[in-house]
Amino acid sequence: MTAFNDFLRAVRAPLGAITLTLLLGFLLVMMITDQPVLAYRDLLLANFDSWSNFGLFLNRAMPLALIAIGITFAFRAGVFNVGGEGQLFAGAITTTMLGVALAGLPPVLLFPIVIIGGIAAGAFLGWIPGVLKVKLGVDEVVVTLMLNTIVLLFTSYLVNQVIRDTAAYGAVSQLVPKEIWLPSLPGVPKASSGILAAVVLAVVSWVVLFRTKWGAELRAAGTNLRYAEAIGIAAGRRVIGAMLVAGGCAGLAGALYVLGIGHRFEQNFSPDYGLVALTCALLARIHPIGALFTALFYALMLNGAAYMQISTDVPRSLVDLLTGLLVLLMTARVVISRRKA
Amino acid sequence: MTDPQNILELSGIAKTFGDKVALKSIDLAVRRGEVHVICGENGAGKSTLMNILVGIHKPSGGQIRFNGQQVQISDPIAASRLGIGMVHQHFTLVPSMSVAENLFLGRHPKKFGLFSDRQAMVDRARALIEAYNFGLDPQAAISSLSVGQRQRVEILKALAFDAELLILDEPTAVLTPPEVEELLKIIATLRERGRTVLFITHKLREVKAVSDRVTVIRHGESVSIHNTADVSEADIARDMVGRDVFLVGRKGDVERSFGDAVLKLNGVTRTNAAGRRLLDAVSLEVRAGEVLGIAGVDGNGQTELAEVIAGLSTMQAGNIWFDGADISDMTVAERQALGLGFVPEDRLDRGISKTMSVAENVAATNYERANILRRGFVSSARLAEFAAEKIKEFDVRGAKPKTPIGTLSGGNMQKVVIARELEREPRLLLVSQPTRGLDIGASEFVYDRILASANAGRGVLLISSELSEIFALSDRIAVIYSGRIMAILDRADADEVTVGALMNGAGKEAA
Ligand SMILES: Nc1ncnc2c1ncn2[C@@H]1O[C@H](COP(=O)(O)OP(=O)(O)OP(=O)(O)O)[C@@H](O)[C@H]1O
Ligand SMILES: [Mg+2]
């Protein structure tokens, strides 16, 4: 019961802001097009027109949700992790490399190896800024941003020079063995079952963060480091732990993308998932279950905008505008509630 | 009821935060030109009331009349226009800026109505400083000033805009005894110049020393108003708490026996980056059943001493033993596991996490001990139950288990910290400034707890800049000055004069 109330409290704020954004957005759309209702219908509902659209929507949501859930750990521990993109790429490329290189192994062995490999690669990328912050006081924003660039360039090298599929067009790797592809979601042929991992992890993360001692210590370190130290929490270890989880989640997103959606590494597979997921996590007020929902909402808008652009003359960049509005409204809400206090 | 003598009249002021009632009904009449003290327990609503007067909070009910006019105070600027200035409990100065810049922050004198006129600003600041004889350099950076000096800047800042009514929220809590004397003199000067001063303090001695009248509030209601001259400290305390209070500390003649040393420091030395010795070969021991008080003026190494013992900072030389085991290289957690309890001097800094709930703060180190874990997971029912027990036992006002601890009044946060540390029944309790900002009833409670710990055979190391507290609780008194232990005296051999002199470095050569 209290858990349910907590949950309600966590989703109430983003839901309000989202509704208001959509209303204001509608006014904007009315100015651009003479078919505002159609435009909005496509933006919001075209995702449900067919199972195939719905599947694509879930596929879009999966990496967003996983990265955003990971980011909640980092933020709760007081680390501003903007390295989601790099961690995602590290996971995707590692899974692909392992899958291609060890293609001969039996699938029961290969599958866990590539998944763990992807998670470990992402976690390693989270570990670097974590350790640098704890041991040397290096600013994590700078480190994660730089790592993003490094990883993106490195994957580009790998996919072009090492595992390139020369028969295919563009910077894509060879396919991973079909035996380790993720099955699709029962009943939704286009949807990878990876989204289930996101749902499960959202709940698990909530439990870990709010119902374990480790989670409480992590949040103590994130809210007041000097307090955490004084009560004997190994605060540095918690910070690094949180970054391992954050990186691991993003790495898992990359692994599941490769196994369930792309079946190979594509250099341009991410429409900046890392950054969008950051927004999702913030809008969800750094709550893992909330993050699942904001990720679904963003996926809805990202895909919906594409349908909208096809059927009306509203450009898909409307989404960027709505995003801006949403962020504005969320922050404005915070200020208002502070005033009241 | 308007009386032309009164500069400020409040009637029926109420304030609720959500469903929490902070103020029920406050009536207050402040006469022009008087020093009026507001007394009340922690969480009684004093700060909330003052914040209403300067427009930070809006009242949920009641009327404010200022200079005979009914007014609405919508924000701090409106308050300063009316002539109400406030010095907050926590300083609001910009450390990197000069005194003059801080005084006129956002209101610089302008040249050609556009550019800020630095010379005019410095001149006006100097004139203001001289007018009140504050002895400050208008061009000194705030960061180079002592706490007492900073407070004077805060006062000037409030006065710079001709505040007729000056509000001071617990101004003496952070000051050293000589600084307190200075402040009391300043308040007397302000009164001579016709200003009205509203003053919040928990120290009844100060009430008697400076005020003309005193209003007591309890649980958000004003319960009494007295001419200070007509009442005793005990009368005020009784009004505040609703019963008789005795801050007596240790009852004299009981024969006390001590065990072996629980904590022993030998030659503990800590230097800062510049090589200055913050702790200079400190040696002392605390025996089981004993309270060792560390007396000293703030800033003479007390903070460093506590941190070194707690394991929060390293030392360059020396050893620390706990129950005979060398703990010099142990982590904070290992020391706590051996039985060290630590109440830090500044609760907001190291004592609590403001945004986390009361329950999570009080349970933080007690998950196993208090049976809060069920198969490795936190049982939220058990957590709430444990927190509710502690809230009741330690009489934490205005708190439910889920309340973010940052919304409690200062004294009530302190009770949570003490509840958490005592739950472990530590073999040695290290307490720094345990009653800073606490009301007299809460202080009495904390005193009882400290003495009960000692009577139960535990050691207590009490660090306090409050001499009366040291004398009330200690079996032996160590005096610290400039990082050195000047002397360790038996309570029976110590008197305030000797200790006071040692605190100021007397006999430095001998030691
Ligand atoms: N922003 C807030 N939200 C919720 N409750 C609050 C808030 N501010 C104060 N309170 C509550 O109002 C009550 C009065 O608090 P206030 O800070 O005025 O006490 P006080 O008399 O100044 O105590 P102290 O002597 O400890 O400073 C307390 O119960 C406190 O928890
Ligand atoms: Mg207060």
CSV table of C-alpha atoms and ligand atoms in Angstrom, one decimal, chain B residues 41-43 45-48 89 169-170 200 202 409-411 437, ligand 2:
chain,number,residue,atom,x,y,z
B,41,GLU,CA,11.2,25.0,22.7
B,42,ASN,CA,12.7,23.6,19.5
B,43,GLY,CA,10.0,23.4,16.9
B,45,GLY,CA,7.6,27.9,15.7
B,46,LYS,CA,9.9,30.8,16.3
B,47,SER,CA,11.8,30.8,13.1
B,48,THR,CA,8.5,30.2,11.2
B,89,GLN,CA,20.4,31.9,11.7
B,169,ASP,CA,17.2,34.5,14.9
B,170,GLU,CA,19.4,32.7,17.3
B,200,ILE,CA,15.4,34.7,19.5
B,202,HIS,CA,17.6,29.6,23.9
B,409,SER,CA,13.6,22.4,13.6
B,410,GLY,CA,17.3,22.4,14.4
B,411,GLY,CA,17.0,21.0,17.9
B,437,GLY,CA,20.8,25.3,19.2
C,2,MG,MG,14.6,28.1,14.6
